[in-house]
Amino acid sequence: MNEKEFYKKLAYKTKNVYEQLSADERREMMDMCDEYRVFLDAGKTERECVNEAVKMAEANGFVPFKSKDSLKPGDRIYFINRKKNILLAVIGERDIEEGVNIVGAHIDSPRLDLKQNPLYQSKEMALLKTHYYGGIKKYQWTAMPLAIHGVAYTKDGEQVEICIGEREEDPVFCITDLLPHLAKDQMAKKLGDAIEGESLNILIGGMGINGSDIDDSVKYNVLNILNITYGITEESFLSAELELVPSQKAKNVGIDNSFVGAYGQDDRVCAFTAMKSIFEVEIPQRTAMCLLVDKEEIGSTGNTGMLSKFFDMAVAELIEKLTGKCDMVTYNRVIRNSACMSSDVSAAVDPNYESAFERQNSSYAGRGMALMKYTGSRGKSGASDASAEFVHEIVSIMNKNNVVWQTCELGKVDQGGGGTIAMYVANLNMDVIDCGVPVLSMHSPFEVTAKGDIYMAYKAYAAFYKDR
Ligand code: MN
Ligand code: MN
């Protein structure tokens, strides 16, 4: 062995996914990403993602938990929480007390929510007030086509689904921005202050009703159209959940079609790949679970976030159905012996903004599934720091299954930071590691991911279900 070969044996080097793939795997990767783009277009809100997840799960043999009188290895079930969370499970051979394998991702994404009383008229235009959801750079949401998705109630108490701005013939909505010619004051402001939260108002109408005596005739016309189309009134907004999202469809990016560009890939890229993996599980050793939660972008709070009791309750019900009862000791044993891949996106090094990253400990688009031992900020605060034992276990499974992977943390020390659902899962008392797909332009209306990394995330979750 010469010196060069010896050094290669000693030193660590990341791999490029595309150099490792066979022609068949490349084809499988491209096909999977075509399917992924369809999923992204169909699921632009947490509710829509749950609907899509149910459709996909049922097509793959999953049935509602409640429909089963008893369970045996290989059975495929799902639980739904308030139309915004879903837990899929495939029952394993081993005793449930030996723990379960969970891949957890979130299906909420940064967006603009309508305020409860949003509609007003100003300067012969009708507008809707919004309150942004999650961490956004506000300037990115102006001067682009937006669609409205969500639910509202009619006066008769009927829930109607609203989705405007996605079909070719639909109108879209937008937030107007100031022309550069008159933006001297605005351009002098700091980027974060240039667009104010209270100026994220949506243009929804501009034509009054002919011959009307109503002063706010444009607003009147908007209400009239909404009433004719959906049977709703202005009061309906007060209980509605209506979300503004980019109306653009998911696209391939690059002349070689190597990337996916779309809204909401944080974290639907992990939700999709986790589902694809669990669909392929037949009879696993440990029970396999795919958990898709809401509210991660605002701290995992609320009854549909990771901090709710939904997951604990579903596991308890599962134990009860499998063993006839579920006491505290059994439940805690199951959790103690379980493990979770907390699957969320990481920040890919951006050639335009290299200085925000530390080269040696950041993730790169095209270098595979990213493992994050810890997240957090300012001295790892708020991190679930995975143990050496667990990281080693996961890495061994990845290597055994030829998964291309890399490790990372979120940017330079003290440059910012962030958290995921990992710390809340860890609080239950199980082993958790953050992992997922590196993203460029994270939290923007057009996030970019590398297809090789999407494919490797899918392979990683499949390996975890099979071998842990
Ligand atoms: Mn995320
Ligand atoms: Mn996020």
Tab-separated table of C-alpha atoms and ligand atoms in Angstrom:
chain	number	residue	atom	x	y	z
A	1	MET	CA	0.000	0.000	0.000
A	2	ASN	CA	1.518	3.337	-0.959
A	3	GLU	CA	1.169	6.447	1.174
A	4	LYS	CA	-1.756	7.848	-0.830
A	5	GLU	CA	-3.778	4.667	-0.377
A	6	PHE	CA	-2.904	4.532	3.304
A	7	TYR	CA	-4.069	8.133	3.814
A	8	LYS	CA	-7.308	7.330	2.004
A	9	LYS	CA	-7.887	4.529	4.503
A	10	LEU	CA	-7.352	6.852	7.462
A	11	ALA	CA	-9.150	10.007	6.354
A	12	TYR	CA	-12.884	10.660	6.092
A	13	LYS	CA	-14.341	11.953	2.856
A	14	THR	CA	-17.959	12.587	1.841
A	15	LYS	CA	-19.366	10.936	-1.263
A	16	ASN	CA	-21.342	12.337	-4.157
A	17	VAL	CA	-24.633	10.486	-4.630
A	18	TYR	CA	-24.574	10.498	-8.421
A	19	GLU	CA	-21.160	8.787	-8.519
A	20	GLN	CA	-22.625	5.899	-6.521
A	21	LEU	CA	-25.852	5.264	-8.449
A	22	SER	CA	-26.376	2.560	-11.054
A	23	ALA	CA	-28.368	3.373	-14.197
A	24	ASP	CA	-31.388	1.586	-12.720
A	25	GLU	CA	-31.150	3.559	-9.490
A	26	ARG	CA	-30.928	6.812	-11.420
A	27	ARG	CA	-34.099	5.928	-13.248
A	28	GLU	CA	-35.821	5.002	-9.995
A	29	MET	CA	-34.677	8.320	-8.495
A	30	MET	CA	-36.022	10.374	-11.412
A	31	ASP	CA	-39.361	8.508	-11.377
A	32	MET	CA	-39.719	8.932	-7.631
A	33	CYS	CA	-39.106	12.671	-7.929
A	34	ASP	CA	-41.794	12.961	-10.636
A	35	GLU	CA	-44.186	11.377	-8.158
A	36	TYR	CA	-42.879	13.664	-5.419
A	37	ARG	CA	-43.700	16.766	-7.468
A	38	VAL	CA	-47.268	15.553	-7.925
A	39	PHE	CA	-47.497	15.082	-4.141
A	40	LEU	CA	-46.196	18.612	-3.529
A	41	ASP	CA	-48.810	20.114	-5.861
A	42	ALA	CA	-51.620	18.143	-4.218
A	43	GLY	CA	-50.524	18.885	-0.644
A	44	LYS	CA	-49.792	22.556	-0.074
A	45	THR	CA	-51.294	22.667	3.434
A	46	GLU	CA	-51.142	20.278	6.393
A	47	ARG	CA	-54.776	19.262	5.815
A	48	GLU	CA	-54.177	18.534	2.145
A	49	CYS	CA	-51.062	16.535	3.019
A	50	VAL	CA	-53.079	14.360	5.400
A	51	ASN	CA	-55.699	13.819	2.674
A	52	GLU	CA	-52.999	12.807	0.209
A	53	ALA	CA	-51.297	10.604	2.802
A	54	VAL	CA	-54.571	8.748	3.424
A	55	LYS	CA	-55.121	8.220	-0.304
A	56	MET	CA	-51.585	6.932	-0.775
A	57	ALA	CA	-51.712	4.792	2.377
A	58	GLU	CA	-55.034	3.191	1.471
A	59	ALA	CA	-53.726	2.416	-2.018
A	60	ASN	CA	-50.891	0.619	-0.220
A	61	GLY	CA	-53.115	-1.485	2.003
A	62	PHE	CA	-53.368	0.672	5.133
A	63	VAL	CA	-56.710	0.827	6.976
A	64	PRO	CA	-57.983	2.963	9.883
A	65	PHE	CA	-56.868	1.613	13.277
A	66	LYS	CA	-60.461	1.612	14.512
A	67	SER	CA	-61.524	-0.787	11.754
A	68	LYS	CA	-59.343	-3.581	13.172
A	69	ASP	CA	-60.532	-5.899	15.965
A	70	SER	CA	-57.121	-7.450	16.392
A	71	LEU	CA	-53.653	-7.000	14.958
A	72	LYS	CA	-50.990	-9.398	13.685
A	73	PRO	CA	-47.522	-8.896	12.175
A	74	GLY	CA	-47.711	-7.293	8.745
A	75	ASP	CA	-50.999	-5.482	9.437
A	76	ARG	CA	-51.046	-1.911	8.110
A	77	ILE	CA	-52.974	0.763	9.980
A	78	TYR	CA	-53.240	4.519	10.383
A	79	PHE	CA	-54.406	7.034	13.004
A	80	ILE	CA	-55.525	10.581	12.176
A	81	ASN	CA	-55.587	13.542	14.547
A	82	ARG	CA	-57.894	16.482	13.763
A	83	LYS	CA	-57.315	16.156	9.998
A	84	LYS	CA	-53.783	17.560	10.450
A	85	ASN	CA	-51.655	14.668	11.744
A	86	ILE	CA	-51.306	11.123	10.614
A	87	LEU	CA	-49.485	8.120	12.035
A	88	LEU	CA	-48.952	5.097	9.780
A	89	ALA	CA	-47.841	1.788	11.265
A	90	VAL	CA	-46.888	-1.680	10.042
A	91	ILE	CA	-47.030	-4.231	12.850
A	92	GLY	CA	-43.737	-6.064	13.476
A	93	GLU	CA	-42.868	-9.659	14.357
A	94	ARG	CA	-41.260	-8.803	17.661
A	95	ASP	CA	-43.051	-8.077	20.916
A	96	ILE	CA	-44.087	-4.407	21.008
A	97	GLU	CA	-42.174	-4.075	24.312
A	98	GLU	CA	-38.975	-4.311	22.281
A	99	GLY	CA	-39.855	-0.887	20.902
A	100	VAL	CA	-40.908	0.586	17.564
A	101	ASN	CA	-39.025	2.347	14.756
A	102	ILE	CA	-40.356	5.797	13.942
A	103	VAL	CA	-39.606	8.162	11.086
A	104	GLY	CA	-41.124	11.526	12.031
A	105	ALA	CA	-41.544	14.508	9.718
A	106	HIS	CA	-43.697	17.644	9.646
A	107	ILE	CA	-46.231	18.685	7.025
A	108	ASP	CA	-46.780	22.348	7.909
A	109	SER	CA	-44.734	24.933	6.004
A	110	PRO	CA	-44.174	28.689	6.331
A	111	ARG	CA	-46.995	30.667	4.696
A	112	LEU	CA	-49.390	33.578	5.175
A	113	ASP	CA	-52.577	32.899	7.144
A	114	LEU	CA	-55.610	35.159	6.782
A	115	LYS	CA	-56.423	37.076	9.965
A	116	GLN	CA	-59.766	36.259	11.548
A	117	ASN	CA	-61.355	39.499	10.332
A	118	PRO	CA	-59.353	40.070	7.157
A	119	LEU	CA	-61.459	41.851	4.521
A	120	TYR	CA	-61.415	45.622	3.901
A	121	GLN	CA	-61.627	48.141	1.103
A	122	SER	CA	-59.067	50.831	0.435
A	123	LYS	CA	-58.545	53.055	-2.641
A	124	GLU	CA	-61.191	51.193	-4.683
A	125	MET	CA	-59.489	47.880	-3.982
A	126	ALA	CA	-60.484	45.021	-1.678
A	127	LEU	CA	-57.730	43.479	0.419
A	128	LEU	CA	-57.229	40.718	2.980
A	129	LYS	CA	-55.092	41.129	6.090
A	130	THR	CA	-52.673	38.303	6.907
A	131	HIS	CA	-50.522	37.082	9.764
A	132	TYR	CA	-47.502	35.138	8.588
A	133	TYR	CA	-46.902	31.622	9.887
A	134	GLY	CA	-43.367	30.401	10.607
A	135	GLY	CA	-40.058	32.000	9.757
A	136	ILE	CA	-40.287	33.908	6.487
A	137	LYS	CA	-38.301	36.646	4.771
A	138	LYS	CA	-41.268	38.930	4.120
A	139	TYR	CA	-39.917	40.530	0.964
A	140	GLN	CA	-39.978	37.129	-0.773
A	141	TRP	CA	-43.775	37.018	-0.593
A	142	THR	CA	-44.537	40.229	-2.470
A	143	ALA	CA	-45.140	40.545	-6.209
A	144	MET	CA	-45.755	36.849	-6.828
A	145	PRO	CA	-48.897	34.797	-7.557
A	146	LEU	CA	-50.520	33.283	-4.478
A	147	ALA	CA	-53.327	30.765	-4.014
A	148	ILE	CA	-55.835	30.502	-1.148
A	149	HIS	CA	-56.326	27.071	0.452
A	150	GLY	CA	-58.402	26.101	3.453
A	151	VAL	CA	-61.786	25.566	5.039
A	152	ALA	CA	-64.654	27.819	6.115
A	153	TYR	CA	-68.173	27.346	7.481
A	154	THR	CA	-71.404	28.535	5.913
A	155	LYS	CA	-74.228	30.088	7.973
A	156	ASP	CA	-75.871	26.640	7.937
A	157	GLY	CA	-72.856	25.100	9.619
A	158	GLU	CA	-71.561	23.272	6.591
A	159	GLN	CA	-67.806	23.089	6.101
A	160	VAL	CA	-66.652	24.110	2.621
A	161	GLU	CA	-63.204	23.514	1.177
A	162	ILE	CA	-61.750	26.506	-0.583
A	163	CYS	CA	-58.906	26.298	-3.091
A	164	ILE	CA	-58.488	29.193	-5.515
A	165	GLY	CA	-55.443	29.842	-7.662
A	166	GLU	CA	-54.275	26.343	-8.569
A	167	ARG	CA	-56.246	25.487	-11.715
A	168	GLU	CA	-55.234	27.057	-15.014
A	169	GLU	CA	-58.509	29.010	-15.236
A	170	ASP	CA	-58.414	30.265	-11.617
A	171	PRO	CA	-57.528	33.824	-10.680
A	172	VAL	CA	-54.571	34.227	-8.311
A	173	PHE	CA	-53.869	36.725	-5.519
A	174	CYS	CA	-50.830	38.809	-4.658
A	175	ILE	CA	-49.191	41.320	-2.367
A	176	THR	CA	-48.164	44.392	-4.330
A	177	ASP	CA	-44.732	45.964	-3.821
A	178	LEU	CA	-43.461	49.494	-4.245
A	179	LEU	CA	-41.920	50.408	-7.602
A	180	PRO	CA	-38.110	50.951	-7.491
A	181	HIS	CA	-38.588	54.474	-8.893
A	182	LEU	CA	-40.225	55.558	-5.629
A	183	ALA	CA	-38.517	53.187	-3.232
A	184	LYS	CA	-35.680	55.412	-2.035
A	185	ASP	CA	-36.820	55.253	1.603
A	186	GLN	CA	-37.710	51.570	1.434
A	187	MET	CA	-34.397	50.602	-0.197
A	188	ALA	CA	-32.479	52.380	2.563
A	189	LYS	CA	-34.068	50.147	5.213
A	190	LYS	CA	-32.562	46.931	6.493
A	191	LEU	CA	-33.769	43.881	4.548
A	192	GLY	CA	-35.700	42.569	7.547
A	193	ASP	CA	-37.537	45.878	8.073
A	194	ALA	CA	-38.247	46.819	4.458
A	195	ILE	CA	-41.591	45.000	4.342
A	196	GLU	CA	-43.710	45.271	7.470
A	197	GLY	CA	-45.916	42.449	8.748
A	198	GLU	CA	-48.969	44.691	8.562
A	199	SER	CA	-48.329	45.481	4.913
A	200	LEU	CA	-48.615	41.833	3.820
A	201	ASN	CA	-52.153	42.483	2.550
A	202	ILE	CA	-53.592	40.419	-0.253
A	203	LEU	CA	-55.230	41.984	-3.299
A	204	ILE	CA	-58.578	40.215	-3.736
A	205	GLY	CA	-60.809	42.569	-5.744
A	206	GLY	CA	-61.128	45.791	-7.679
A	207	MET	CA	-64.578	46.031	-9.288
A	208	GLY	CA	-67.597	47.488	-7.533
A	209	ILE	CA	-71.194	46.492	-8.187
A	210	ASN	CA	-72.887	48.730	-10.775
A	211	GLY	CA	-75.332	51.277	-9.343
A	212	SER	CA	-74.820	50.111	-5.778
A	213	ASP	CA	-75.552	52.483	-2.873
A	214	ILE	CA	-73.039	50.708	-0.646
A	215	ASP	CA	-69.918	52.801	0.004
A	216	ASP	CA	-67.575	49.804	0.092
A	217	SER	CA	-68.897	48.511	-3.183
A	218	VAL	CA	-65.736	46.562	-4.087
A	219	LYS	CA	-65.789	44.734	-0.752
A	220	TYR	CA	-69.532	44.193	-1.283
A	221	ASN	CA	-68.834	42.586	-4.647
A	222	VAL	CA	-66.139	40.309	-3.187
A	223	LEU	CA	-68.544	39.164	-0.450
A	224	ASN	CA	-71.250	38.631	-3.026
A	225	ILE	CA	-69.001	36.432	-5.189
A	226	LEU	CA	-67.872	34.422	-2.149
A	227	ASN	CA	-71.496	34.007	-1.088
A	228	ILE	CA	-72.633	32.803	-4.497
A	229	THR	CA	-69.644	30.443	-4.916
A	230	TYR	CA	-69.217	29.036	-1.390
A	231	GLY	CA	-72.294	30.116	0.550
A	232	ILE	CA	-70.157	32.005	3.054
A	233	THR	CA	-70.506	35.483	4.580
A	234	GLU	CA	-67.983	37.840	6.156
A	235	GLU	CA	-68.594	36.201	9.536
A	236	SER	CA	-67.395	32.902	8.030
A	237	PHE	CA	-63.831	34.298	7.977
A	238	LEU	CA	-63.881	34.524	11.762
A	239	SER	CA	-63.802	30.749	12.205
A	240	ALA	CA	-62.100	29.868	8.922
A	241	GLU	CA	-58.589	28.547	8.383
A	242	LEU	CA	-57.392	30.047	5.119
A	243	GLU	CA	-53.771	29.923	4.045
A	244	LEU	CA	-51.975	31.792	1.269
A	245	VAL	CA	-49.333	29.721	-0.509
A	246	PRO	CA	-47.399	30.187	-3.760
A	247	SER	CA	-49.617	29.157	-6.662
A	248	GLN	CA	-46.727	27.871	-8.759
A	249	LYS	CA	-46.421	24.155	-9.372
A	250	ALA	CA	-43.381	22.089	-8.436
A	251	LYS	CA	-40.745	22.084	-11.189
A	252	ASN	CA	-37.557	20.329	-12.202
A	253	VAL	CA	-34.619	22.708	-11.883
A	254	GLY	CA	-31.482	22.677	-14.025
A	255	ILE	CA	-30.814	21.693	-17.629
A	256	ASP	CA	-30.080	18.194	-16.322
A	257	ASN	CA	-33.303	18.153	-14.240
A	258	SER	CA	-31.152	17.458	-11.196
A	259	PHE	CA	-33.126	19.453	-8.619
A	260	VAL	CA	-36.725	19.826	-7.499
A	261	GLY	CA	-37.864	23.424	-7.021
A	262	ALA	CA	-41.109	23.980	-5.131
A	263	TYR	CA	-42.892	25.567	-2.229
A	264	GLY	CA	-43.215	23.544	0.990
A	265	GLN	CA	-40.357	21.062	0.622
A	266	ASP	CA	-39.536	21.809	4.278
A	267	ASP	CA	-40.616	19.289	5.359
A	268	ARG	CA	-42.782	17.504	2.826
A	269	VAL	CA	-39.637	16.117	1.215
A	270	CYS	CA	-39.118	14.036	4.361
A	271	ALA	CA	-42.839	13.288	4.732
A	272	PHE	CA	-42.973	11.936	1.181
A	273	THR	CA	-39.805	9.845	1.394
A	274	ALA	CA	-40.818	8.483	4.818
A	275	MET	CA	-44.181	7.385	3.394
A	276	LYS	CA	-42.578	5.835	0.318
A	277	SER	CA	-40.302	3.829	2.617
A	278	ILE	CA	-42.998	2.551	4.943
A	279	PHE	CA	-45.168	1.523	1.987
A	280	GLU	CA	-42.451	-0.957	1.043
A	281	VAL	CA	-42.259	-2.519	4.496
A	282	GLU	CA	-43.842	-5.994	4.534
A	283	ILE	CA	-43.389	-7.743	7.896
A	284	PRO	CA	-40.765	-5.781	9.836
A	285	GLN	CA	-38.919	-7.038	12.918
A	286	ARG	CA	-39.950	-4.065	15.066
A	287	THR	CA	-43.212	-2.264	14.352
A	288	ALA	CA	-42.534	0.489	11.774
A	289	MET	CA	-44.143	3.918	12.144
A	290	CYS	CA	-44.293	7.028	9.985
A	291	LEU	CA	-45.445	10.076	11.950
A	292	LEU	CA	-46.420	13.299	10.153
A	293	VAL	CA	-47.045	16.253	12.453
A	294	ASP	CA	-48.234	19.844	12.186
A	295	LYS	CA	-47.076	23.129	13.815
A	296	GLU	CA	-43.345	22.390	13.717
A	297	GLU	CA	-42.701	25.777	12.137
A	298	ILE	CA	-44.139	27.590	15.153
A	299	GLY	CA	-42.590	25.448	17.870
A	300	SER	CA	-44.501	22.131	17.716
A	301	THR	CA	-47.153	23.561	20.050
A	302	GLY	CA	-50.895	22.997	19.932
A	303	ASN	CA	-53.002	19.830	19.759
A	304	THR	CA	-51.687	18.879	16.318
A	305	GLY	CA	-48.002	19.594	17.026
A	306	MET	CA	-45.411	17.117	18.319
A	307	LEU	CA	-46.035	18.409	21.858
A	308	SER	CA	-49.623	17.123	21.816
A	309	LYS	CA	-50.489	13.724	23.329
A	310	PHE	CA	-51.597	12.335	19.961
A	311	PHE	CA	-48.526	10.170	19.425
A	312	ASP	CA	-48.469	8.815	23.016
A	313	MET	CA	-52.164	8.047	22.819
A	314	ALA	CA	-51.867	6.223	19.493
A	315	VAL	CA	-49.000	4.100	20.813
A	316	ALA	CA	-51.004	3.322	23.969
A	317	GLU	CA	-54.018	2.264	21.917
A	318	LEU	CA	-51.802	0.090	19.756
A	319	ILE	CA	-50.307	-1.615	22.825
A	320	GLU	CA	-53.796	-2.182	24.196
A	321	LYS	CA	-54.994	-3.794	20.981
A	322	LEU	CA	-51.907	-6.003	20.728
A	323	THR	CA	-51.677	-7.138	24.357
A	324	GLY	CA	-55.148	-6.565	25.787
A	325	LYS	CA	-54.080	-3.770	28.143
A	326	CYS	CA	-51.710	-0.833	28.417
A	327	ASP	CA	-50.324	0.188	31.796
A	328	MET	CA	-47.741	2.897	32.444
A	329	VAL	CA	-44.896	0.424	32.840
A	330	THR	CA	-45.582	-1.290	29.527
A	331	TYR	CA	-46.045	2.004	27.703
A	332	ASN	CA	-42.789	3.397	29.079
A	333	ARG	CA	-40.912	0.213	28.209
A	334	VAL	CA	-42.140	0.432	24.620
A	335	ILE	CA	-41.024	4.049	24.356
A	336	ARG	CA	-37.690	3.381	26.058
A	337	ASN	CA	-36.883	0.705	23.500
A	338	SER	CA	-38.030	2.750	20.509
A	339	ALA	CA	-35.965	4.885	18.170
A	340	CYS	CA	-36.793	7.818	15.942
A	341	MET	CA	-35.284	9.352	12.871
A	342	SER	CA	-36.507	12.939	13.230
A	343	SER	CA	-36.603	13.758	9.570
A	344	ASP	CA	-36.368	17.377	8.652
A	345	VAL	CA	-34.490	19.423	6.115
A	346	SER	CA	-31.027	20.825	6.704
A	347	ALA	CA	-29.410	23.854	5.126
A	348	ALA	CA	-27.361	23.031	2.031
A	349	VAL	CA	-24.218	25.102	1.493
A	350	ASP	CA	-25.145	27.858	-0.946
A	351	PRO	CA	-22.340	29.026	-3.284
A	352	ASN	CA	-23.883	32.509	-3.166
A	353	TYR	CA	-23.711	32.701	0.619
A	354	GLU	CA	-20.784	30.508	1.565
A	355	SER	CA	-19.768	32.716	4.452
A	356	ALA	CA	-22.805	31.657	6.526
A	357	PHE	CA	-21.577	28.064	6.576
A	358	GLU	CA	-18.694	26.214	8.102
A	359	ARG	CA	-17.388	24.095	5.246
A	360	GLN	CA	-16.448	21.004	7.152
A	361	ASN	CA	-19.675	20.598	9.118
A	362	SER	CA	-22.392	21.650	6.714
A	363	SER	CA	-24.533	19.624	4.362
A	364	TYR	CA	-24.131	19.805	0.597
A	365	ALA	CA	-26.752	19.242	-2.076
A	366	GLY	CA	-25.878	15.976	-3.810
A	367	ARG	CA	-23.884	14.386	-0.996
A	368	GLY	CA	-26.756	12.318	0.353
A	369	MET	CA	-28.955	12.109	3.412
A	370	ALA	CA	-27.814	14.539	6.096
A	371	LEU	CA	-27.444	13.323	9.697
A	372	MET	CA	-27.494	15.964	12.408
A	373	LYS	CA	-26.316	14.792	15.817
A	374	TYR	CA	-27.655	18.019	17.272
A	375	THR	CA	-29.431	21.218	16.213
A	376	GLY	CA	-30.080	24.205	18.516
A	377	SER	CA	-28.341	27.543	18.728
A	378	ARG	CA	-25.954	29.496	20.970
A	379	GLY	CA	-24.141	26.571	22.547
A	380	LYS	CA	-26.521	23.820	21.377
A	381	SER	CA	-29.426	25.327	23.353
A	382	GLY	CA	-32.676	23.561	22.612
A	383	ALA	CA	-30.957	20.588	20.999
A	384	SER	CA	-31.620	16.900	21.312
A	385	ASP	CA	-28.030	15.716	21.232
A	386	ALA	CA	-28.035	12.118	19.970
A	387	SER	CA	-25.665	9.793	21.857
A	388	ALA	CA	-22.507	8.337	20.350
A	389	GLU	CA	-24.082	4.893	20.742
A	390	PHE	CA	-27.171	5.819	18.735
A	391	VAL	CA	-25.320	7.779	16.036
A	392	HIS	CA	-23.009	4.786	15.607
A	393	GLU	CA	-25.972	2.409	15.361
A	394	ILE	CA	-27.639	4.536	12.662
A	395	VAL	CA	-24.429	5.102	10.706
A	396	SER	CA	-23.754	1.352	10.730
A	397	ILE	CA	-27.210	0.681	9.289
A	398	MET	CA	-26.670	3.331	6.596
A	399	ASN	CA	-23.288	1.892	5.599
A	400	LYS	CA	-24.589	-1.675	5.524
A	401	ASN	CA	-27.330	-0.577	3.085
A	402	ASN	CA	-25.136	1.590	0.834
A	403	VAL	CA	-26.930	4.794	1.799
A	404	VAL	CA	-24.892	7.856	0.844
A	405	TRP	CA	-24.927	10.133	3.872
A	406	GLN	CA	-23.146	13.141	5.343
A	407	THR	CA	-23.150	14.853	8.726
A	408	CYS	CA	-23.869	18.505	9.390
A	409	GLU	CA	-24.947	21.184	11.776
A	410	LEU	CA	-27.007	24.240	10.889
A	411	GLY	CA	-24.499	26.827	9.637
A	412	LYS	CA	-21.707	28.526	11.544
A	413	VAL	CA	-21.646	28.608	15.340
A	414	ASP	CA	-23.568	31.683	16.582
A	415	GLN	CA	-24.831	32.523	13.085
A	416	GLY	CA	-28.383	31.530	14.023
A	417	GLY	CA	-29.741	28.039	14.395
A	418	GLY	CA	-32.997	26.214	14.725
A	419	GLY	CA	-34.840	23.243	16.148
A	420	THR	CA	-36.986	20.356	14.979
A	421	ILE	CA	-39.359	17.874	16.601
A	422	ALA	CA	-36.351	15.844	17.819
A	423	MET	CA	-36.143	17.360	21.290
A	424	TYR	CA	-39.824	16.695	21.981
A	425	VAL	CA	-39.567	13.095	20.805
A	426	ALA	CA	-36.427	12.703	22.924
A	427	ASN	CA	-38.342	13.988	25.969
A	428	LEU	CA	-40.555	10.915	25.756
A	429	ASN	CA	-37.370	8.937	26.559
A	430	MET	CA	-36.287	7.392	23.307
A	431	ASP	CA	-33.254	7.634	21.050
A	432	VAL	CA	-33.642	10.268	18.350
A	433	ILE	CA	-31.433	11.643	15.620
A	434	ASP	CA	-32.122	14.522	13.264
A	435	CYS	CA	-31.687	13.665	9.637
A	436	GLY	CA	-33.088	14.664	6.279
A	437	VAL	CA	-32.577	16.359	2.961
A	438	PRO	CA	-30.375	19.446	2.458
A	439	VAL	CA	-32.331	22.405	1.042
A	440	LEU	CA	-31.330	25.586	-0.777
A	441	SER	CA	-33.474	28.715	-0.236
A	442	MET	CA	-35.119	27.102	2.822
A	443	HIS	CA	-38.421	28.728	3.904
A	444	SER	CA	-38.645	30.669	0.635
A	445	PRO	CA	-41.581	30.303	-1.776
A	446	PHE	CA	-39.311	28.208	-4.030
A	447	GLU	CA	-37.140	25.781	-2.093
A	448	VAL	CA	-34.620	23.644	-3.960
A	449	THR	CA	-33.531	20.058	-3.209
A	450	ALA	CA	-31.206	17.664	-5.041
A	451	LYS	CA	-32.858	14.531	-6.391
A	452	GLY	CA	-29.943	12.364	-5.261
A	453	ASP	CA	-30.523	13.460	-1.669
A	454	ILE	CA	-34.273	12.811	-1.898
A	455	TYR	CA	-33.538	9.313	-3.148
A	456	MET	CA	-31.015	8.693	-0.377
A	457	ALA	CA	-33.452	9.880	2.311
A	458	TYR	CA	-35.907	7.288	1.015
A	459	LYS	CA	-33.199	4.605	1.079
A	460	ALA	CA	-32.133	5.679	4.581
A	461	TYR	CA	-35.625	5.349	6.074
A	462	ALA	CA	-36.119	1.994	4.346
A	463	ALA	CA	-32.815	0.765	5.817
A	464	PHE	CA	-33.819	1.984	9.287
A	465	TYR	CA	-37.167	0.158	9.137
A	466	LYS	CA	-35.457	-3.000	7.910
A	467	ASP	CA	-32.379	-3.234	10.120
A	468	ARG	CA	-32.889	-1.391	13.379
B	1	MN	MN	-38.580	21.691	8.958
B	2	MN	MN	-38.708	24.940	8.704
